[in-house]
Amino acid sequence: MPDFGFATPSTAAAVADLPWAPLLVPKEAIEREVDRLLDETPVAGLRAASVVHPRATDGIPSLTPVTEVTIHVLKPGERTPPRRGNHALLETTISGEGTVHVGTAFRVERHDVWTVPPMQVCSHHNTGRTPWVWLSYSNAPLLRRSGGYWAETLPAGTLAVPRKPAVSVTGDLGARYNRLNAPAHRLATAADLRGYEYLTDIEPVANPPRHWAWKDMAPYLPIHAGDNNDPAKRNIWLLYNPATERRQGTTPVHFATYGGAAPGTPPYAGARGHVHISASINYHIRGYGHSIVGGERIDWKAGDLLFSAPGWVEHAHYHGAEGWTVLTVQDHPLHIAMGSLLWQENPGDPILSLGNEDGQKGYVSPRQTGA
């Protein structure tokens, strides 16, 4: 018989302040890894390596407890084998260009962002003349840690799996037992009972791949001197995927935002930052500066990847004279779905439970009062 024991319930035990530490992955380290991948033989058809946080000691590569960040490289003409899995991918090009095949085919360039939805066949093809390098953010570690990860590699040339016919466990009874005619009862206490069909025949939400081209986004970002005077430009834009609905995500698990400040913009002058439960990862594409995370100063520059905000650790970002542009990825939608997203914009303000109560008002972006 396996060993087991009993312990104080986790909800009753004192809260342990053991967040993963912030982690900077310098541009130079990323470039060295890209060179190594270009020199070596692909593994399972991939030239790829994931960034591993020192706290990821369980053999599951990840940068945060939820998120794996993988560096992918393809030489001109190379392509990855078709694959699919029950994880969601959010990807962005660092350098080069290529074509993503996922249901449809679309060309991506530097700073573009796109999604690969769960269980859709995807492959990448370097259609350019230089190495194509991209970052991939995945919730695979969360699935692996819960024992729920599934993926497969498909034969070369596979563009999609055949559409499955309606599945009925018991022959022709599918017409009689499904979500459209399943029994449901409202009890005297206003609580509901629902039949099993509601669990197994859930209404699908359309979730096609999405592509945000940098050339289309850049006009809305403060990149050049004087851009702060343009009312069409904002310091933070969410790359919104309608399939995430009220979770305000780019994928079901992560959001991506592009933000920053124009050259000459005074940096944030406060000594304190803000806090939130969602873990945040910054990829800096322009400028230089530093962040204060949990009291630790971390200097960064363009090309650096920074795990910038472990869950519920105070953090603030200070850009240099050139301003900055940053792609931020957080597991915000996951917490919205779980009802666990806590947020405190200013130290001393009430802690807000976003999605469960009225949220923060009056901010265009963190640390900047909006009109």
mmCIF file of C-alpha atoms in Angstrom:
data_model
loop_
_atom_site.group_PDB
_atom_site.id
_atom_site.type_symbol
_atom_site.label_atom_id
_atom_site.label_comp_id
_atom_site.label_asym_id
_atom_site.label_seq_id
_atom_site.Cartn_x
_atom_site.Cartn_y
_atom_site.Cartn_z
ATOM 1 C CA MET A 1 0.000 0.000 0.000
ATOM 2 C CA PRO A 2 1.484 3.392 -0.911
ATOM 3 C CA ASP A 3 2.592 5.699 1.874
ATOM 4 C CA PHE A 4 0.529 8.739 2.656
ATOM 5 C CA GLY A 5 0.086 11.183 5.483
ATOM 6 C CA PHE A 6 -2.080 13.993 6.799
ATOM 7 C CA ALA A 7 -1.269 17.681 7.105
ATOM 8 C CA THR A 8 -2.806 21.006 7.973
ATOM 9 C CA PRO A 9 -5.061 22.059 5.066
ATOM 10 C CA SER A 10 -3.308 24.429 2.683
ATOM 11 C CA THR A 11 -6.140 26.935 3.108
ATOM 12 C CA ALA A 12 -5.594 26.940 6.860
ATOM 13 C CA ALA A 13 -1.787 27.030 6.904
ATOM 14 C CA ALA A 14 0.088 30.323 7.033
ATOM 15 C CA VAL A 15 0.823 31.816 3.601
ATOM 16 C CA ALA A 16 4.416 31.012 2.639
ATOM 17 C CA ASP A 17 6.122 33.849 0.774
ATOM 18 C CA LEU A 18 8.131 31.696 -1.626
ATOM 19 C CA PRO A 19 7.772 33.277 -5.068
ATOM 20 C CA TRP A 20 10.174 32.365 -7.843
ATOM 21 C CA ALA A 21 12.861 35.033 -8.103
ATOM 22 C CA PRO A 22 13.016 37.419 -11.069
ATOM 23 C CA LEU A 23 15.414 36.248 -13.758
ATOM 24 C CA LEU A 24 17.213 38.153 -16.529
ATOM 25 C CA VAL A 25 18.198 36.308 -19.717
ATOM 26 C CA PRO A 26 20.581 38.707 -21.510
ATOM 27 C CA LYS A 27 20.487 39.268 -25.236
ATOM 28 C CA GLU A 28 24.026 37.857 -25.466
ATOM 29 C CA ALA A 29 22.973 34.565 -23.858
ATOM 30 C CA ILE A 30 20.047 34.247 -26.274
ATOM 31 C CA GLU A 31 22.367 34.914 -29.226
ATOM 32 C CA ARG A 32 24.853 32.285 -28.024
ATOM 33 C CA GLU A 33 22.073 29.736 -27.716
ATOM 34 C CA VAL A 34 20.829 30.588 -31.208
ATOM 35 C CA ASP A 35 24.355 30.024 -32.580
ATOM 36 C CA ARG A 36 24.558 26.689 -30.772
ATOM 37 C CA LEU A 37 21.210 25.569 -32.157
ATOM 38 C CA LEU A 38 22.265 26.531 -35.683
ATOM 39 C CA ASP A 39 25.437 24.440 -35.337
ATOM 40 C CA GLU A 40 23.777 21.308 -33.971
ATOM 41 C CA THR A 41 21.582 18.620 -35.489
ATOM 42 C CA PRO A 42 17.858 19.223 -34.919
ATOM 43 C CA VAL A 43 16.249 17.115 -32.193
ATOM 44 C CA ALA A 44 12.900 15.616 -33.265
ATOM 45 C CA GLY A 45 12.962 18.030 -36.196
ATOM 46 C CA LEU A 46 13.349 21.077 -33.951
ATOM 47 C CA ARG A 47 16.165 23.525 -33.317
ATOM 48 C CA ALA A 48 14.848 24.687 -29.978
ATOM 49 C CA ALA A 49 15.811 25.268 -26.355
ATOM 50 C CA SER A 50 13.712 26.356 -23.383
ATOM 51 C CA VAL A 51 14.828 28.781 -20.692
ATOM 52 C CA VAL A 52 14.952 27.003 -17.327
ATOM 53 C CA HIS A 53 14.494 28.891 -14.061
ATOM 54 C CA PRO A 54 16.627 27.642 -11.130
ATOM 55 C CA ARG A 55 13.421 26.839 -9.252
ATOM 56 C CA ALA A 56 12.241 24.475 -12.001
ATOM 57 C CA THR A 57 13.831 21.486 -10.263
ATOM 58 C CA ASP A 58 11.189 18.904 -11.196
ATOM 59 C CA GLY A 59 12.595 18.226 -14.678
ATOM 60 C CA ILE A 60 9.909 20.322 -16.381
ATOM 61 C CA PRO A 61 11.561 23.250 -18.197
ATOM 62 C CA SER A 62 9.851 26.543 -17.431
ATOM 63 C CA LEU A 63 10.603 30.199 -16.759
ATOM 64 C CA THR A 64 7.644 30.610 -14.386
ATOM 65 C CA PRO A 65 5.593 27.899 -12.670
ATOM 66 C CA VAL A 66 3.022 28.174 -15.486
ATOM 67 C CA THR A 67 4.981 29.324 -18.529
ATOM 68 C CA GLU A 68 7.655 27.782 -20.728
ATOM 69 C CA VAL A 69 9.582 30.161 -22.996
ATOM 70 C CA THR A 70 11.295 28.392 -25.887
ATOM 71 C CA ILE A 71 13.826 29.792 -28.355
ATOM 72 C CA HIS A 72 13.212 28.339 -31.827
ATOM 73 C CA VAL A 73 15.538 28.600 -34.816
ATOM 74 C CA LEU A 74 15.214 27.494 -38.433
ATOM 75 C CA LYS A 75 17.784 27.835 -41.197
ATOM 76 C CA PRO A 76 16.566 29.129 -44.577
ATOM 77 C CA GLY A 77 14.397 26.481 -46.191
ATOM 78 C CA GLU A 78 13.979 24.389 -43.034
ATOM 79 C CA ARG A 79 10.596 23.583 -41.582
ATOM 80 C CA THR A 80 9.372 21.970 -38.378
ATOM 81 C CA PRO A 81 7.368 18.741 -38.458
ATOM 82 C CA PRO A 82 3.598 19.150 -38.102
ATOM 83 C CA ARG A 83 2.643 18.937 -34.426
ATOM 84 C CA ARG A 84 -0.358 19.520 -32.222
ATOM 85 C CA GLY A 85 -1.055 19.393 -28.493
ATOM 86 C CA ASN A 86 -3.521 20.517 -25.856
ATOM 87 C CA HIS A 87 -1.348 23.490 -24.894
ATOM 88 C CA ALA A 88 -1.775 27.040 -26.235
ATOM 89 C CA LEU A 89 1.117 28.889 -27.882
ATOM 90 C CA LEU A 90 1.827 32.608 -28.112
ATOM 91 C CA GLU A 91 4.790 33.346 -30.399
ATOM 92 C CA THR A 92 6.845 36.304 -31.621
ATOM 93 C CA THR A 93 9.700 36.740 -34.089
ATOM 94 C CA ILE A 94 13.054 38.004 -32.780
ATOM 95 C CA SER A 95 14.827 38.059 -36.150
ATOM 96 C CA GLY A 96 14.313 36.810 -39.676
ATOM 97 C CA GLU A 97 10.991 35.831 -41.137
ATOM 98 C CA GLY A 98 8.966 32.762 -41.944
ATOM 99 C CA THR A 99 5.591 31.252 -42.649
ATOM 100 C CA VAL A 100 3.348 29.708 -40.021
ATOM 101 C CA HIS A 101 1.006 26.934 -41.145
ATOM 102 C CA VAL A 102 -1.881 26.460 -38.719
ATOM 103 C CA GLY A 103 -5.181 25.877 -40.461
ATOM 104 C CA THR A 104 -4.109 28.628 -42.816
ATOM 105 C CA ALA A 105 -0.680 29.984 -43.775
ATOM 106 C CA PHE A 106 0.559 33.473 -42.922
ATOM 107 C CA ARG A 107 3.939 35.177 -43.177
ATOM 108 C CA VAL A 108 5.464 36.660 -40.025
ATOM 109 C CA GLU A 109 8.261 39.207 -39.586
ATOM 110 C CA ARG A 110 10.244 40.738 -36.742
ATOM 111 C CA HIS A 111 8.129 41.714 -33.710
ATOM 112 C CA ASP A 112 4.971 40.115 -35.133
ATOM 113 C CA VAL A 113 2.915 38.118 -32.620
ATOM 114 C CA TRP A 114 0.652 35.160 -33.375
ATOM 115 C CA THR A 115 -1.159 32.315 -31.643
ATOM 116 C CA VAL A 116 -1.331 28.570 -32.166
ATOM 117 C CA PRO A 117 -4.593 27.367 -30.582
ATOM 118 C CA PRO A 118 -4.767 24.051 -28.705
ATOM 119 C CA MET A 119 -5.143 20.874 -30.778
ATOM 120 C CA GLN A 120 -4.552 22.574 -34.129
ATOM 121 C CA VAL A 121 -1.864 21.213 -36.433
ATOM 122 C CA CYS A 122 1.020 23.645 -36.776
ATOM 123 C CA SER A 123 4.341 23.785 -38.586
ATOM 124 C CA HIS A 124 6.851 26.583 -39.195
ATOM 125 C CA HIS A 125 8.755 27.163 -42.445
ATOM 126 C CA ASN A 126 11.701 29.521 -42.895
ATOM 127 C CA THR A 127 10.854 31.167 -46.200
ATOM 128 C CA GLY A 128 13.470 33.902 -45.807
ATOM 129 C CA ARG A 129 17.182 34.170 -46.580
ATOM 130 C CA THR A 130 18.502 34.373 -43.001
ATOM 131 C CA PRO A 131 17.934 32.284 -39.867
ATOM 132 C CA TRP A 132 14.459 32.724 -38.425
ATOM 133 C CA VAL A 133 14.419 33.060 -34.635
ATOM 134 C CA TRP A 134 11.233 33.218 -32.617
ATOM 135 C CA LEU A 135 10.097 32.904 -29.005
ATOM 136 C CA SER A 136 7.253 30.598 -28.024
ATOM 137 C CA TYR A 137 5.307 31.002 -24.757
ATOM 138 C CA SER A 138 3.410 27.901 -23.663
ATOM 139 C CA ASN A 139 1.341 26.648 -20.730
ATOM 140 C CA ALA A 140 2.784 23.140 -21.192
ATOM 141 C CA PRO A 141 4.524 23.227 -17.754
ATOM 142 C CA LEU A 142 1.204 23.717 -15.989
ATOM 143 C CA LEU A 143 -0.261 20.791 -17.886
ATOM 144 C CA ARG A 144 2.780 18.599 -17.239
ATOM 145 C CA ARG A 145 2.775 19.418 -13.524
ATOM 146 C CA SER A 146 -0.890 18.441 -13.296
ATOM 147 C CA GLY A 147 -0.402 15.277 -15.384
ATOM 148 C CA GLY A 148 -2.598 16.572 -18.198
ATOM 149 C CA TYR A 149 -0.217 17.286 -21.089
ATOM 150 C CA TRP A 150 -0.785 15.618 -24.479
ATOM 151 C CA ALA A 151 0.934 16.189 -27.838
ATOM 152 C CA GLU A 152 1.805 14.352 -31.035
ATOM 153 C CA THR A 153 4.033 14.723 -34.088
ATOM 154 C CA LEU A 154 2.269 14.035 -37.370
ATOM 155 C CA PRO A 155 3.539 12.807 -40.762
ATOM 156 C CA ALA A 156 5.317 15.373 -42.923
ATOM 157 C CA GLY A 157 2.926 17.409 -45.017
ATOM 158 C CA THR A 158 -0.040 17.050 -42.654
ATOM 159 C CA LEU A 159 -1.984 20.308 -42.662
ATOM 160 C CA ALA A 160 -4.894 19.283 -40.449
ATOM 161 C CA VAL A 161 -6.424 16.219 -38.862
ATOM 162 C CA PRO A 162 -9.681 15.036 -40.444
ATOM 163 C CA ARG A 163 -12.742 16.642 -38.921
ATOM 164 C CA LYS A 164 -14.332 14.150 -36.539
ATOM 165 C CA PRO A 165 -17.986 13.224 -37.048
ATOM 166 C CA ALA A 166 -20.376 13.689 -34.157
ATOM 167 C CA VAL A 167 -19.454 11.045 -31.600
ATOM 168 C CA SER A 168 -22.203 9.061 -29.910
ATOM 169 C CA VAL A 169 -21.198 6.592 -27.222
ATOM 170 C CA THR A 170 -24.360 4.564 -27.742
ATOM 171 C CA GLY A 171 -25.082 4.477 -31.450
ATOM 172 C CA ASP A 172 -28.059 6.557 -32.500
ATOM 173 C CA LEU A 173 -28.719 7.904 -29.004
ATOM 174 C CA GLY A 174 -26.629 10.978 -29.810
ATOM 175 C CA ALA A 175 -29.749 12.678 -31.123
ATOM 176 C CA ARG A 176 -31.506 12.144 -27.796
ATOM 177 C CA TYR A 177 -28.719 12.804 -25.310
ATOM 178 C CA ASN A 178 -26.676 16.005 -25.924
ATOM 179 C CA ARG A 179 -26.282 19.482 -24.513
ATOM 180 C CA LEU A 180 -29.303 20.798 -26.420
ATOM 181 C CA ASN A 181 -31.800 18.512 -24.731
ATOM 182 C CA ALA A 182 -30.039 17.534 -21.511
ATOM 183 C CA PRO A 183 -32.084 17.720 -18.294
ATOM 184 C CA ALA A 184 -31.573 20.587 -15.869
ATOM 185 C CA HIS A 185 -33.324 21.513 -12.622
ATOM 186 C CA ARG A 186 -33.405 24.695 -10.572
ATOM 187 C CA LEU A 187 -33.633 23.795 -6.876
ATOM 188 C CA ALA A 188 -35.507 25.701 -4.196
ATOM 189 C CA THR A 189 -32.213 27.189 -3.005
ATOM 190 C CA ALA A 190 -31.651 28.686 -6.511
ATOM 191 C CA ALA A 191 -28.856 26.164 -7.097
ATOM 192 C CA ASP A 192 -28.833 24.125 -10.329
ATOM 193 C CA LEU A 193 -28.545 20.465 -11.250
ATOM 194 C CA ARG A 194 -27.459 19.580 -14.777
ATOM 195 C CA GLY A 195 -27.126 16.336 -16.664
ATOM 196 C CA TYR A 196 -23.767 14.799 -17.594
ATOM 197 C CA GLU A 197 -24.204 15.969 -21.188
ATOM 198 C CA TYR A 198 -23.401 19.510 -20.073
ATOM 199 C CA LEU A 199 -19.912 18.295 -19.127
ATOM 200 C CA THR A 200 -19.128 16.158 -22.165
ATOM 201 C CA ASP A 201 -20.882 18.099 -24.946
ATOM 202 C CA ILE A 202 -19.682 21.618 -24.129
ATOM 203 C CA GLU A 203 -20.511 24.290 -26.692
ATOM 204 C CA PRO A 204 -17.275 25.060 -28.601
ATOM 205 C CA VAL A 205 -15.932 28.602 -28.908
ATOM 206 C CA ALA A 206 -14.296 29.428 -32.224
ATOM 207 C CA ASN A 207 -10.564 29.949 -31.673
ATOM 208 C CA PRO A 208 -8.740 30.376 -34.983
ATOM 209 C CA PRO A 209 -5.069 31.401 -35.032
ATOM 210 C CA ARG A 210 -4.552 35.148 -34.656
ATOM 211 C CA HIS A 211 -1.777 37.269 -36.164
ATOM 212 C CA TRP A 212 -0.779 40.767 -35.050
ATOM 213 C CA ALA A 213 1.618 42.258 -37.614
ATOM 214 C CA TRP A 214 4.132 44.731 -36.191
ATOM 215 C CA LYS A 215 3.676 47.068 -39.147
ATOM 216 C CA ASP A 216 -0.019 47.347 -38.237
ATOM 217 C CA MET A 217 0.569 47.826 -34.493
ATOM 218 C CA ALA A 218 3.500 50.241 -34.586
ATOM 219 C CA PRO A 219 1.424 53.314 -35.600
ATOM 220 C CA TYR A 220 -0.442 53.065 -32.303
ATOM 221 C CA LEU A 221 2.684 52.889 -30.113
ATOM 222 C CA PRO A 222 4.854 55.780 -28.832
ATOM 223 C CA ILE A 223 8.095 54.939 -30.614
ATOM 224 C CA HIS A 224 9.382 58.262 -31.960
ATOM 225 C CA ALA A 225 10.090 61.557 -30.204
ATOM 226 C CA GLY A 226 6.884 63.562 -29.825
ATOM 227 C CA ASP A 227 4.583 60.547 -30.102
ATOM 228 C CA ASN A 228 3.212 61.228 -26.614
ATOM 229 C CA ASN A 229 1.332 64.176 -28.111
ATOM 230 C CA ASP A 230 -0.574 61.917 -30.504
ATOM 231 C CA PRO A 231 -3.948 60.939 -28.955
ATOM 232 C CA ALA A 232 -4.092 57.812 -31.140
ATOM 233 C CA LYS A 233 -1.053 56.341 -29.381
ATOM 234 C CA ARG A 234 -1.212 54.569 -26.019
ATOM 235 C CA ASN A 235 1.477 53.304 -23.663
ATOM 236 C CA ILE A 236 -0.047 49.830 -23.451
ATOM 237 C CA TRP A 237 -2.125 47.874 -25.951
ATOM 238 C CA LEU A 238 -3.613 44.424 -25.335
ATOM 239 C CA LEU A 239 -3.376 41.949 -28.219
ATOM 240 C CA TYR A 240 -6.935 40.726 -27.747
ATOM 241 C CA ASN A 241 -8.295 37.383 -28.925
ATOM 242 C CA PRO A 242 -12.134 37.301 -28.905
ATOM 243 C CA ALA A 243 -12.055 33.575 -28.093
ATOM 244 C CA THR A 244 -10.904 34.508 -24.581
ATOM 245 C CA GLU A 245 -14.018 36.629 -24.036
ATOM 246 C CA ARG A 246 -14.045 38.358 -20.605
ATOM 247 C CA ARG A 247 -10.656 36.867 -19.689
ATOM 248 C CA GLN A 248 -9.030 39.555 -21.892
ATOM 249 C CA GLY A 249 -6.399 37.220 -23.290
ATOM 250 C CA THR A 250 -4.275 36.604 -26.334
ATOM 251 C CA THR A 251 -4.516 32.858 -25.644
ATOM 252 C CA PRO A 252 -6.762 31.150 -23.080
ATOM 253 C CA VAL A 253 -3.869 31.281 -20.587
ATOM 254 C CA HIS A 254 -1.745 34.318 -21.499
ATOM 255 C CA PHE A 255 -2.173 37.890 -22.556
ATOM 256 C CA ALA A 256 0.395 39.808 -24.575
ATOM 257 C CA THR A 257 0.699 43.572 -24.472
ATOM 258 C CA TYR A 258 2.923 45.910 -26.440
ATOM 259 C CA GLY A 259 3.836 49.041 -24.540
ATOM 260 C CA GLY A 260 6.499 51.567 -23.794
ATOM 261 C CA ALA A 261 7.344 55.239 -24.049
ATOM 262 C CA ALA A 262 8.695 57.604 -26.693
ATOM 263 C CA PRO A 263 12.280 58.943 -26.564
ATOM 264 C CA GLY A 264 12.576 61.849 -24.163
ATOM 265 C CA THR A 265 9.652 60.702 -22.011
ATOM 266 C CA PRO A 266 10.472 61.189 -18.315
ATOM 267 C CA PRO A 267 10.630 57.816 -16.572
ATOM 268 C CA TYR A 268 8.330 56.880 -13.745
ATOM 269 C CA ALA A 269 9.455 58.934 -10.739
ATOM 270 C CA GLY A 270 7.910 56.917 -7.928
ATOM 271 C CA ALA A 271 9.797 54.775 -5.458
ATOM 272 C CA ARG A 272 7.145 52.070 -5.222
ATOM 273 C CA GLY A 273 5.635 49.735 -7.806
ATOM 274 C CA HIS A 274 2.476 47.699 -8.122
ATOM 275 C CA VAL A 275 1.644 44.051 -7.485
ATOM 276 C CA HIS A 276 -0.519 41.364 -9.066
ATOM 277 C CA ILE A 277 -0.923 37.616 -8.792
ATOM 278 C CA SER A 278 -0.208 36.983 -12.485
ATOM 279 C CA ALA A 279 3.446 36.323 -13.369
ATOM 280 C CA SER A 280 4.934 38.691 -15.958
ATOM 281 C CA ILE A 281 7.664 38.209 -18.597
ATOM 282 C CA ASN A 282 9.127 41.161 -20.550
ATOM 283 C CA TYR A 283 10.950 40.949 -23.864
ATOM 284 C CA HIS A 284 12.604 44.313 -24.525
ATOM 285 C CA ILE A 285 12.762 45.310 -28.167
ATOM 286 C CA ARG A 286 13.859 48.958 -27.810
ATOM 287 C CA GLY A 287 15.646 51.104 -25.235
ATOM 288 C CA TYR A 288 17.346 50.411 -21.935
ATOM 289 C CA GLY A 289 16.556 50.891 -18.264
ATOM 290 C CA HIS A 290 16.094 48.987 -15.045
ATOM 291 C CA SER A 291 13.403 47.354 -12.970
ATOM 292 C CA ILE A 292 13.044 47.102 -9.199
ATOM 293 C CA VAL A 293 11.529 43.712 -8.389
ATOM 294 C CA GLY A 294 11.063 42.784 -4.759
ATOM 295 C CA GLY A 295 13.669 45.386 -3.841
ATOM 296 C CA GLU A 296 16.233 44.025 -6.334
ATOM 297 C CA ARG A 297 17.520 46.253 -9.148
ATOM 298 C CA ILE A 298 17.786 44.557 -12.540
ATOM 299 C CA ASP A 299 19.292 46.468 -15.475
ATOM 300 C CA TRP A 300 18.022 45.557 -18.922
ATOM 301 C CA LYS A 301 18.461 46.586 -22.559
ATOM 302 C CA ALA A 302 16.950 45.813 -25.949
ATOM 303 C CA GLY A 303 17.083 42.082 -26.676
ATOM 304 C CA ASP A 304 16.955 41.005 -23.017
ATOM 305 C CA LEU A 305 14.259 38.661 -21.722
ATOM 306 C CA LEU A 306 13.201 39.315 -18.119
ATOM 307 C CA PHE A 307 10.955 37.372 -15.782
ATOM 308 C CA SER A 308 9.965 40.736 -14.382
ATOM 309 C CA ALA A 309 7.182 40.064 -11.914
ATOM 310 C CA PRO A 310 6.772 36.846 -9.953
ATOM 311 C CA GLY A 311 3.277 36.480 -8.519
ATOM 312 C CA TRP A 312 2.488 39.106 -5.843
ATOM 313 C CA VAL A 313 5.969 40.644 -5.820
ATOM 314 C CA GLU A 314 6.120 44.450 -5.982
ATOM 315 C CA HIS A 315 7.787 45.740 -9.138
ATOM 316 C CA ALA A 316 8.360 48.989 -11.043
ATOM 317 C CA HIS A 317 10.068 49.734 -14.360
ATOM 318 C CA TYR A 318 12.277 52.749 -15.157
ATOM 319 C CA HIS A 319 13.258 53.399 -18.776
ATOM 320 C CA GLY A 320 16.201 55.462 -20.020
ATOM 321 C CA ALA A 321 16.345 58.560 -22.207
ATOM 322 C CA GLU A 322 15.605 56.558 -25.383
ATOM 323 C CA GLY A 323 12.268 55.417 -24.023
ATOM 324 C CA TRP A 324 11.401 51.754 -24.485
ATOM 325 C CA THR A 325 9.211 49.264 -26.275
ATOM 326 C CA VAL A 326 8.389 45.997 -24.544
ATOM 327 C CA LEU A 327 6.354 42.871 -25.224
ATOM 328 C CA THR A 328 4.855 41.675 -21.937
ATOM 329 C CA VAL A 329 3.312 38.241 -21.460
ATOM 330 C CA GLN A 330 1.341 37.364 -18.314
ATOM 331 C CA ASP A 331 -0.784 34.407 -17.197
ATOM 332 C CA HIS A 332 -3.560 36.919 -16.432
ATOM 333 C CA PRO A 333 -6.409 35.101 -18.309
ATOM 334 C CA LEU A 334 -5.695 31.884 -16.395
ATOM 335 C CA HIS A 335 -6.241 33.717 -13.119
ATOM 336 C CA ILE A 336 -9.386 35.394 -14.431
ATOM 337 C CA ALA A 337 -10.766 31.929 -15.252
ATOM 338 C CA MET A 338 -9.868 30.673 -11.763
ATOM 339 C CA GLY A 339 -11.191 33.802 -10.046
ATOM 340 C CA SER A 340 -7.788 34.273 -8.410
ATOM 341 C CA LEU A 341 -6.533 37.513 -10.033
ATOM 342 C CA LEU A 342 -5.632 39.984 -7.277
ATOM 343 C CA TRP A 343 -4.318 43.437 -8.211
ATOM 344 C CA GLN A 344 -2.994 46.451 -6.295
ATOM 345 C CA GLU A 345 -2.055 49.390 -8.480
ATOM 346 C CA ASN A 346 -0.656 51.569 -5.655
ATOM 347 C CA PRO A 347 0.780 50.429 -2.322
ATOM 348 C CA GLY A 348 -1.806 51.128 0.327
ATOM 349 C CA ASP A 349 -4.742 50.947 -2.097
ATOM 350 C CA PRO A 350 -7.366 48.262 -1.565
ATOM 351 C CA ILE A 351 -6.509 44.878 -3.085
ATOM 352 C CA LEU A 352 -8.871 44.302 -6.005
ATOM 353 C CA SER A 353 -10.152 40.898 -7.069
ATOM 354 C CA LEU A 354 -10.324 41.556 -10.808
ATOM 355 C CA GLY A 355 -13.193 39.826 -12.568
ATOM 356 C CA ASN A 356 -15.046 39.337 -9.286
ATOM 357 C CA GLU A 357 -15.658 42.985 -8.403
ATOM 358 C CA ASP A 358 -15.401 46.426 -9.946
ATOM 359 C CA GLY A 359 -11.842 46.969 -11.175
ATOM 360 C CA GLN A 360 -9.187 49.682 -11.386
ATOM 361 C CA LYS A 361 -10.308 53.008 -12.819
ATOM 362 C CA GLY A 362 -8.340 55.984 -14.134
ATOM 363 C CA TYR A 363 -5.253 54.392 -15.681
ATOM 364 C CA VAL A 364 -4.155 54.292 -19.303
ATOM 365 C CA SER A 365 -1.176 52.180 -18.272
ATOM 366 C CA PRO A 366 0.387 51.297 -14.937
ATOM 367 C CA ARG A 367 1.812 54.411 -13.212
ATOM 368 C CA GLN A 368 0.200 56.878 -15.651
ATOM 369 C CA THR A 369 -3.049 58.686 -14.869
ATOM 370 C CA GLY A 370 -5.466 58.638 -17.806
ATOM 371 C CA ALA A 371 -7.888 61.249 -19.021
#
